[in-house]
Short mmCIF file of N, CA, C and O in Angstrom, two decimals:
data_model
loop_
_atom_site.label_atom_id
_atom_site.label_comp_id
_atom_site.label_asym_id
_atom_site.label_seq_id
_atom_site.Cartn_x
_atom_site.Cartn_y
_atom_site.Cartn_z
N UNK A 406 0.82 -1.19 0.00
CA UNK A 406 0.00 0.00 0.00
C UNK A 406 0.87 1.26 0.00
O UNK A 406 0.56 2.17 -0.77
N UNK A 407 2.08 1.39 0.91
CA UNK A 407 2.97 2.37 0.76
C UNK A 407 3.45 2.82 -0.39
O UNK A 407 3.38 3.98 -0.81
N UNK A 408 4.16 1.50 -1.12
CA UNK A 408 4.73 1.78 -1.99
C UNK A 408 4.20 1.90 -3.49
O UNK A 408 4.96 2.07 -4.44
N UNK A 409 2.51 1.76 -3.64
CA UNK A 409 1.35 2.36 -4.59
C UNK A 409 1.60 3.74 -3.76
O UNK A 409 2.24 4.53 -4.45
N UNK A 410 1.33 4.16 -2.70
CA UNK A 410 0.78 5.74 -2.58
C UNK A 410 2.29 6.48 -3.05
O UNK A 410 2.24 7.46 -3.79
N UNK A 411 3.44 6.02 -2.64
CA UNK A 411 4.28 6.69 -3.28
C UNK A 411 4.71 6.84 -4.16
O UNK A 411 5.50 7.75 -4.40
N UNK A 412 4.21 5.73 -5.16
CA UNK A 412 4.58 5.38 -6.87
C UNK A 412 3.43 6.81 -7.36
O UNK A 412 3.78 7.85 -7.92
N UNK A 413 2.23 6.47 -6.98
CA UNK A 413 0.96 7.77 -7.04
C UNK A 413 1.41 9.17 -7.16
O UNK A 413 1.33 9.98 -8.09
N UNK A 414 2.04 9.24 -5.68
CA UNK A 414 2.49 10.81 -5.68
C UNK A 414 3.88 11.13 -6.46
O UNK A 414 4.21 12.30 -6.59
N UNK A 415 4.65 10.10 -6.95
CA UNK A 415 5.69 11.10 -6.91
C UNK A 415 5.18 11.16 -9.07
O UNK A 415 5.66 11.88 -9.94
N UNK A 416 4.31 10.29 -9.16
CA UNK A 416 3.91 9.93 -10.68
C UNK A 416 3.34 10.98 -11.19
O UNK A 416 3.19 11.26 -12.38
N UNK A 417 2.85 11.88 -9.73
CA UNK A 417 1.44 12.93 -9.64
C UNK A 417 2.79 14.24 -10.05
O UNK A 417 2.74 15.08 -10.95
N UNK A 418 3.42 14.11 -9.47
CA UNK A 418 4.89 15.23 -9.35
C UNK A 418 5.33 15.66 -10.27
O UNK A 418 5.50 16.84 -10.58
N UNK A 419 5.63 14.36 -11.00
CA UNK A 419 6.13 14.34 -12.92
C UNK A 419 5.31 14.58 -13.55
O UNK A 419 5.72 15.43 -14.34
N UNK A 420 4.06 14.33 -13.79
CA UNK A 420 3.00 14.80 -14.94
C UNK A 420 2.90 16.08 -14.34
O UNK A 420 3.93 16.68 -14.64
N UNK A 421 2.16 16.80 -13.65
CA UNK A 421 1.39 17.44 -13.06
C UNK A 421 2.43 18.61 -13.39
O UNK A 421 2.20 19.54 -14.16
N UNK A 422 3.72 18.38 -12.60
CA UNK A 422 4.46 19.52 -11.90
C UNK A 422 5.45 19.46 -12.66
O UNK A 422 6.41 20.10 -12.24
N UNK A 423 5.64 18.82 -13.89
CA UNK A 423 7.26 19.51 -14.61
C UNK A 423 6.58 20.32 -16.00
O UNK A 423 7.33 20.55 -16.95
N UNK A 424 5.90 20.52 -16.03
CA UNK A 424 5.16 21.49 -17.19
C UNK A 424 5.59 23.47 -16.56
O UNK A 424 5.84 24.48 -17.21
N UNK A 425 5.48 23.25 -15.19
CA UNK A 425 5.55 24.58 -14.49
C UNK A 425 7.04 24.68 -13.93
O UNK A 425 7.25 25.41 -12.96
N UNK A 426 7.82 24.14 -14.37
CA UNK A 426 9.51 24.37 -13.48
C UNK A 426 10.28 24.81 -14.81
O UNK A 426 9.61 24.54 -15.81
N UNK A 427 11.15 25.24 -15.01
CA UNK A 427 12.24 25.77 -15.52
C UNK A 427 13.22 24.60 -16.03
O UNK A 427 13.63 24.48 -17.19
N UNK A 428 13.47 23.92 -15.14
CA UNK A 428 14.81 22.80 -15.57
C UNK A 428 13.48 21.27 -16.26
O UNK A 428 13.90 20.12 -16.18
N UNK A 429 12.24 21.49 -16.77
CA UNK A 429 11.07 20.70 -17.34
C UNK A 429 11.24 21.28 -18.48
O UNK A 429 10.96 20.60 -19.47
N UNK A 430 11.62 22.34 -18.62
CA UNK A 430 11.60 23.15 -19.74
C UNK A 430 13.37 22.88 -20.49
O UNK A 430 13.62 23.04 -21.69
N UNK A 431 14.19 22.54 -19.66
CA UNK A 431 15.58 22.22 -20.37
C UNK A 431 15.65 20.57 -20.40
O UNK A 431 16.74 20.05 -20.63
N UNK A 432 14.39 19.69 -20.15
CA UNK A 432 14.52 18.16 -20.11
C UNK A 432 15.12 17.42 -18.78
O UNK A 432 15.13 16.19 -18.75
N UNK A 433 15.48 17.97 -17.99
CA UNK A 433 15.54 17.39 -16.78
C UNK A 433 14.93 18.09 -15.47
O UNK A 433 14.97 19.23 -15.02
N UNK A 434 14.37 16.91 -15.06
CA UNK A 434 13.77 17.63 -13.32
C UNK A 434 14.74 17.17 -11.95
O UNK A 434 15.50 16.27 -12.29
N UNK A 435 14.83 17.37 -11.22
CA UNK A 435 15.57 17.73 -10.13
C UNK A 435 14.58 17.49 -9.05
O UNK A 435 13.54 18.07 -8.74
N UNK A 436 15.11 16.61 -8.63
CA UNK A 436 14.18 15.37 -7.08
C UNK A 436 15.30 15.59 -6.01
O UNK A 436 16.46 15.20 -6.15
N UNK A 437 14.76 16.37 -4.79
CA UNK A 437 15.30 16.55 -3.64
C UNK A 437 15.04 15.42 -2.49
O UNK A 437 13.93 15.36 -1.96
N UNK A 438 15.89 14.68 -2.18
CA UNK A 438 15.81 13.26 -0.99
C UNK A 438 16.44 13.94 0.16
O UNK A 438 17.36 14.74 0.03
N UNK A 439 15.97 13.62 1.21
CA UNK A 439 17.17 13.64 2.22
C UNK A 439 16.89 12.17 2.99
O UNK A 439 17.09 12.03 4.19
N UNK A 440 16.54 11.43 2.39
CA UNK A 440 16.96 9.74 2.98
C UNK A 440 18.68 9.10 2.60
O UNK A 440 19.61 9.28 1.81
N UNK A 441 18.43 8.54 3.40
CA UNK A 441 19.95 7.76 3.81
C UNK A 441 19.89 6.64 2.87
O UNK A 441 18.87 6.26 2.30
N UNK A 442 21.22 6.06 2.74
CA UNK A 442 21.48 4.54 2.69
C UNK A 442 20.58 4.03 3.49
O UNK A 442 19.96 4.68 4.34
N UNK A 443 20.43 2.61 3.22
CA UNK A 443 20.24 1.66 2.06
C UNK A 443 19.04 2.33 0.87
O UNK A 443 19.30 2.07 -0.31
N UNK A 444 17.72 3.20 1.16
CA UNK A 444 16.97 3.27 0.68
C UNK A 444 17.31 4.42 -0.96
O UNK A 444 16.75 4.32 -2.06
N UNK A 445 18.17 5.21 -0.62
CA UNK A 445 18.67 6.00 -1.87
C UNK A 445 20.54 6.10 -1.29
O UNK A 445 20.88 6.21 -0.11
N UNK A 446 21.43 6.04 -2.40
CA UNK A 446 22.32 5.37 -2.40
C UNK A 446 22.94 6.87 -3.25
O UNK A 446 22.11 7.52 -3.88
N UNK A 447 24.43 7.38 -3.21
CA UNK A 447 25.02 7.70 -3.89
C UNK A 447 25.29 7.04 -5.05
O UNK A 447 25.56 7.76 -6.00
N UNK A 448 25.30 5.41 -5.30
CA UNK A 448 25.66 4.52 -6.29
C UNK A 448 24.16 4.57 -7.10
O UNK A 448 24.16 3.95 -8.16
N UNK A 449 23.08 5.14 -6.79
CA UNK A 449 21.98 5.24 -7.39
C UNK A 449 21.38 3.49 -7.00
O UNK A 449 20.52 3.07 -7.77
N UNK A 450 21.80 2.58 -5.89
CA UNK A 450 21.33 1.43 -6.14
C UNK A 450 20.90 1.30 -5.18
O UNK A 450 21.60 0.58 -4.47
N UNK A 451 19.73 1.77 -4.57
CA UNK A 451 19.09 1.29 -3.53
C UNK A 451 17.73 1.50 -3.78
O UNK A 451 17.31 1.79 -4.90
N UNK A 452 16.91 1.36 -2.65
CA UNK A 452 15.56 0.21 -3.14
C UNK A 452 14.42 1.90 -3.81
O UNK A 452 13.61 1.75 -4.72
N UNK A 453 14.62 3.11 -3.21
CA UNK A 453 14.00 4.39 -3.69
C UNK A 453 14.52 4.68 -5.03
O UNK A 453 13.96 5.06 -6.05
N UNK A 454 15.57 4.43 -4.78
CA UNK A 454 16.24 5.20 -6.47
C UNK A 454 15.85 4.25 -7.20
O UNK A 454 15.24 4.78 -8.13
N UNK A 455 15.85 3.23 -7.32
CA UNK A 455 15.50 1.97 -8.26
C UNK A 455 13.81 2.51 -8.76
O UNK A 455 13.45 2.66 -9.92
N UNK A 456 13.09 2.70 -7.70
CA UNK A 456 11.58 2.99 -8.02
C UNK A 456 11.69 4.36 -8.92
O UNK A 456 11.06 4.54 -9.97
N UNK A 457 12.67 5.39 -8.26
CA UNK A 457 12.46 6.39 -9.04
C UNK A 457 12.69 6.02 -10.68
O UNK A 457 12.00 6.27 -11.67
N UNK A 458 13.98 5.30 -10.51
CA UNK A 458 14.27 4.96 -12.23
C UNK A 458 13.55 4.46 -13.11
O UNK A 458 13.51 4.70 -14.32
N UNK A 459 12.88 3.62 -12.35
CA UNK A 459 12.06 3.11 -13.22
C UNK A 459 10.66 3.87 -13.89
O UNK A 459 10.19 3.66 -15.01
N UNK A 460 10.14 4.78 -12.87
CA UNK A 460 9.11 6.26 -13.22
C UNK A 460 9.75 6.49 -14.09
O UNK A 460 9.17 5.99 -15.06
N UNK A 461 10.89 7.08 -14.50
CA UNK A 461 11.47 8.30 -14.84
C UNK A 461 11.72 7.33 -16.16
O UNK A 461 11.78 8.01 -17.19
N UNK A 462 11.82 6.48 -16.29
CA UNK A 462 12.05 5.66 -17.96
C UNK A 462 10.94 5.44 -17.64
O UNK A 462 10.51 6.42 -17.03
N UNK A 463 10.43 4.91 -17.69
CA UNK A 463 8.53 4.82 -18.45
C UNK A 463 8.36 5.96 -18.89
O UNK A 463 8.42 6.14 -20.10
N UNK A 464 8.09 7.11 -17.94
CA UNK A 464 7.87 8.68 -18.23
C UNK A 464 8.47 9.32 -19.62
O UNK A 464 8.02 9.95 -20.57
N UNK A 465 9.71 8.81 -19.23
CA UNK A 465 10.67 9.39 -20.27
C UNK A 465 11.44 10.85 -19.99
O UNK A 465 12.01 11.67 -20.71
N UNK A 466 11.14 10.74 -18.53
CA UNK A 466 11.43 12.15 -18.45
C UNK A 466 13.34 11.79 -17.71
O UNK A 466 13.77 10.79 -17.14
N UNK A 467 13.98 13.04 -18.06
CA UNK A 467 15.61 12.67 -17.57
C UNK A 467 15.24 13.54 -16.02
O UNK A 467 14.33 14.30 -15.68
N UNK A 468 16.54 12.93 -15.29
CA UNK A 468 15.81 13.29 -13.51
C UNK A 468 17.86 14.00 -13.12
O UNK A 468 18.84 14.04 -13.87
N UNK A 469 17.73 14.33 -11.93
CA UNK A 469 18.92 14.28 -11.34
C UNK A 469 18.76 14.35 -9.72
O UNK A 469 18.30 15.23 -8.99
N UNK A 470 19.10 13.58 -9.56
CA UNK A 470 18.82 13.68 -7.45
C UNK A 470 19.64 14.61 -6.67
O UNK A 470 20.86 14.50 -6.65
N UNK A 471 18.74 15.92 -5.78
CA UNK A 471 19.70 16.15 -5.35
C UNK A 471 19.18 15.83 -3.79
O UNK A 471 18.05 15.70 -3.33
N UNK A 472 20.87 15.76 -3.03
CA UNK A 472 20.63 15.23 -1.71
C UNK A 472 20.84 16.61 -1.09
O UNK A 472 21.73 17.42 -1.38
N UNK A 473 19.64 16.75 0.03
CA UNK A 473 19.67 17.89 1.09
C UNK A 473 18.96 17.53 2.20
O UNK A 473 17.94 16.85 2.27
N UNK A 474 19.83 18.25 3.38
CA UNK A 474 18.73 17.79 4.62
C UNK A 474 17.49 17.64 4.59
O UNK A 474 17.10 17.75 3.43
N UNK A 475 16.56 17.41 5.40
CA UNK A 475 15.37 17.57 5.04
C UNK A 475 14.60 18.70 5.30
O UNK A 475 13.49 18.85 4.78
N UNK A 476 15.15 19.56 6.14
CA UNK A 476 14.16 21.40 6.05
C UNK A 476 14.62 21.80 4.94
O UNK A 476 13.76 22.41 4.30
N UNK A 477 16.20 21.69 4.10
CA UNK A 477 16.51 22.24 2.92
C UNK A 477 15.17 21.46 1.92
O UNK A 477 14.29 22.21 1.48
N UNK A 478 15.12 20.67 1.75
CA UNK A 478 15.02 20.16 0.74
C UNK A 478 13.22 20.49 0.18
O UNK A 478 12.60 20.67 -0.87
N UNK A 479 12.92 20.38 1.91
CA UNK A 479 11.12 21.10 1.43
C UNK A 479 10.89 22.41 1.27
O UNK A 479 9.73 22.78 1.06
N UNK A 480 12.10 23.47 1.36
CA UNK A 480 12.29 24.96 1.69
C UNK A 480 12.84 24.81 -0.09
O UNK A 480 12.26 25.63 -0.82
N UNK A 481 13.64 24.08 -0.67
CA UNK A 481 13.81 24.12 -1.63
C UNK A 481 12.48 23.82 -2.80
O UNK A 481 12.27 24.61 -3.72
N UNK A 482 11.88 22.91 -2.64
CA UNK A 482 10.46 22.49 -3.33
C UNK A 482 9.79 23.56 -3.25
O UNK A 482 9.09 23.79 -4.24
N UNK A 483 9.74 24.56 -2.14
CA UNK A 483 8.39 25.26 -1.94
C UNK A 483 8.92 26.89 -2.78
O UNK A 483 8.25 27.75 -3.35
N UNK A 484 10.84 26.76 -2.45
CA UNK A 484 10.79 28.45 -3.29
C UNK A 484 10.71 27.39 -5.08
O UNK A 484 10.37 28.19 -5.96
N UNK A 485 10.91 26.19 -5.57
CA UNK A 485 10.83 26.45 -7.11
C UNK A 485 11.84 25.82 -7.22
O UNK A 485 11.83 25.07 -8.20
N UNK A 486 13.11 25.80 -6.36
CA UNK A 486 14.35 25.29 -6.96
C UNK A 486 14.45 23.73 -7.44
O UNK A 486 15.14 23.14 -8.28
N UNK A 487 13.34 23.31 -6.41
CA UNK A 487 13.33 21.18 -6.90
C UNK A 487 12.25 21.11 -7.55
O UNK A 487 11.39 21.88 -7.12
N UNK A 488 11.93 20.45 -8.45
CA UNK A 488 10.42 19.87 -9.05
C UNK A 488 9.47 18.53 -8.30
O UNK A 488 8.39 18.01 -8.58
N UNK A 489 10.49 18.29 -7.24
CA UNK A 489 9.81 17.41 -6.64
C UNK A 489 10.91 16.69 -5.43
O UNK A 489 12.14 16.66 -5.51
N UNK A 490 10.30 16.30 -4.64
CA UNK A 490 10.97 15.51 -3.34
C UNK A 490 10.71 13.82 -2.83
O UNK A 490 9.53 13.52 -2.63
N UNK A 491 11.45 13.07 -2.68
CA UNK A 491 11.38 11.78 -2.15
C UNK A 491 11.73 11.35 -1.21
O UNK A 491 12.88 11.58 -0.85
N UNK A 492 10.70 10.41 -0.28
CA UNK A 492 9.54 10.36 -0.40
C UNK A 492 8.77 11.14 0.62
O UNK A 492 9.07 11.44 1.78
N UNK A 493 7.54 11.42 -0.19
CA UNK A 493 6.63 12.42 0.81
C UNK A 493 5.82 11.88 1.58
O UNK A 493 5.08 11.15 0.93
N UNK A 494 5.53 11.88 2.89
CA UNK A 494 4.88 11.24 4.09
C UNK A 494 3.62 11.95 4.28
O UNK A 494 3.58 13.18 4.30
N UNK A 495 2.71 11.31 4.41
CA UNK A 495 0.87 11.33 4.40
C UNK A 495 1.25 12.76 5.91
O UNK A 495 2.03 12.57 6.84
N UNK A 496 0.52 13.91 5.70
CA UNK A 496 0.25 14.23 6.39
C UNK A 496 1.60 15.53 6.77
O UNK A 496 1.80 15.97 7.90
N UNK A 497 2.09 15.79 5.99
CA UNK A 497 3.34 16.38 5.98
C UNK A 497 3.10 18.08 5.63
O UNK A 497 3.80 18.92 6.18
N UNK A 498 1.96 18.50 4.59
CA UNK A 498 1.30 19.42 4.95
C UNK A 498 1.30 20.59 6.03
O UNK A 498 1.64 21.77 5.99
N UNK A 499 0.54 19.39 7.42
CA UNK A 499 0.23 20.25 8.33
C UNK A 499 1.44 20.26 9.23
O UNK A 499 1.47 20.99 10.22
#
């Protein structure tokens, strides 16, 4: 069930939200994580990045991860600088 709601949202991220960013407009979007090893990996091989890759080839869209704490990284999403963040937790909003 987790890993449908997060395939959902971040699927919702790429259609929805790279039409309105700047770097959607030069062919790559820019995904802000601040998860650790094992789940996203500098080697790109862990069990998040794998899901992302696989979105991002179906999609067709080219990606680049960037890693930032996690107040950077939602302070970054919210001024424009990321097109999207992984993964987003139910309730994160409020």
């Amino acid at each position: 069930m987790r890993l449908t709601f997060f395939t959902l949202a971040l699927f919702s991220v790429v259609l929805f939200g790279a039409p309105y960013t700047t770097l959607a407009a030069e062919g790559k979007l820019r995904i802000s994580t601040s998860v650790k090893p094992p789940y996203c990996t500098v080697a790109m091989d862990g069990y998040l990045d794998s899901v992302l890759d696989a979105l991002m080839r179906r999609s067709g869209h080219q990606y680049a991860i960037v890693r930032l704490p996690a107040e950077r990284a939602m302070a970054a999403l919210h001024m424009g600088a990321s097109d999207g963040e992984m993964p987003r937790i139910r309730g994160l909003e409020k």
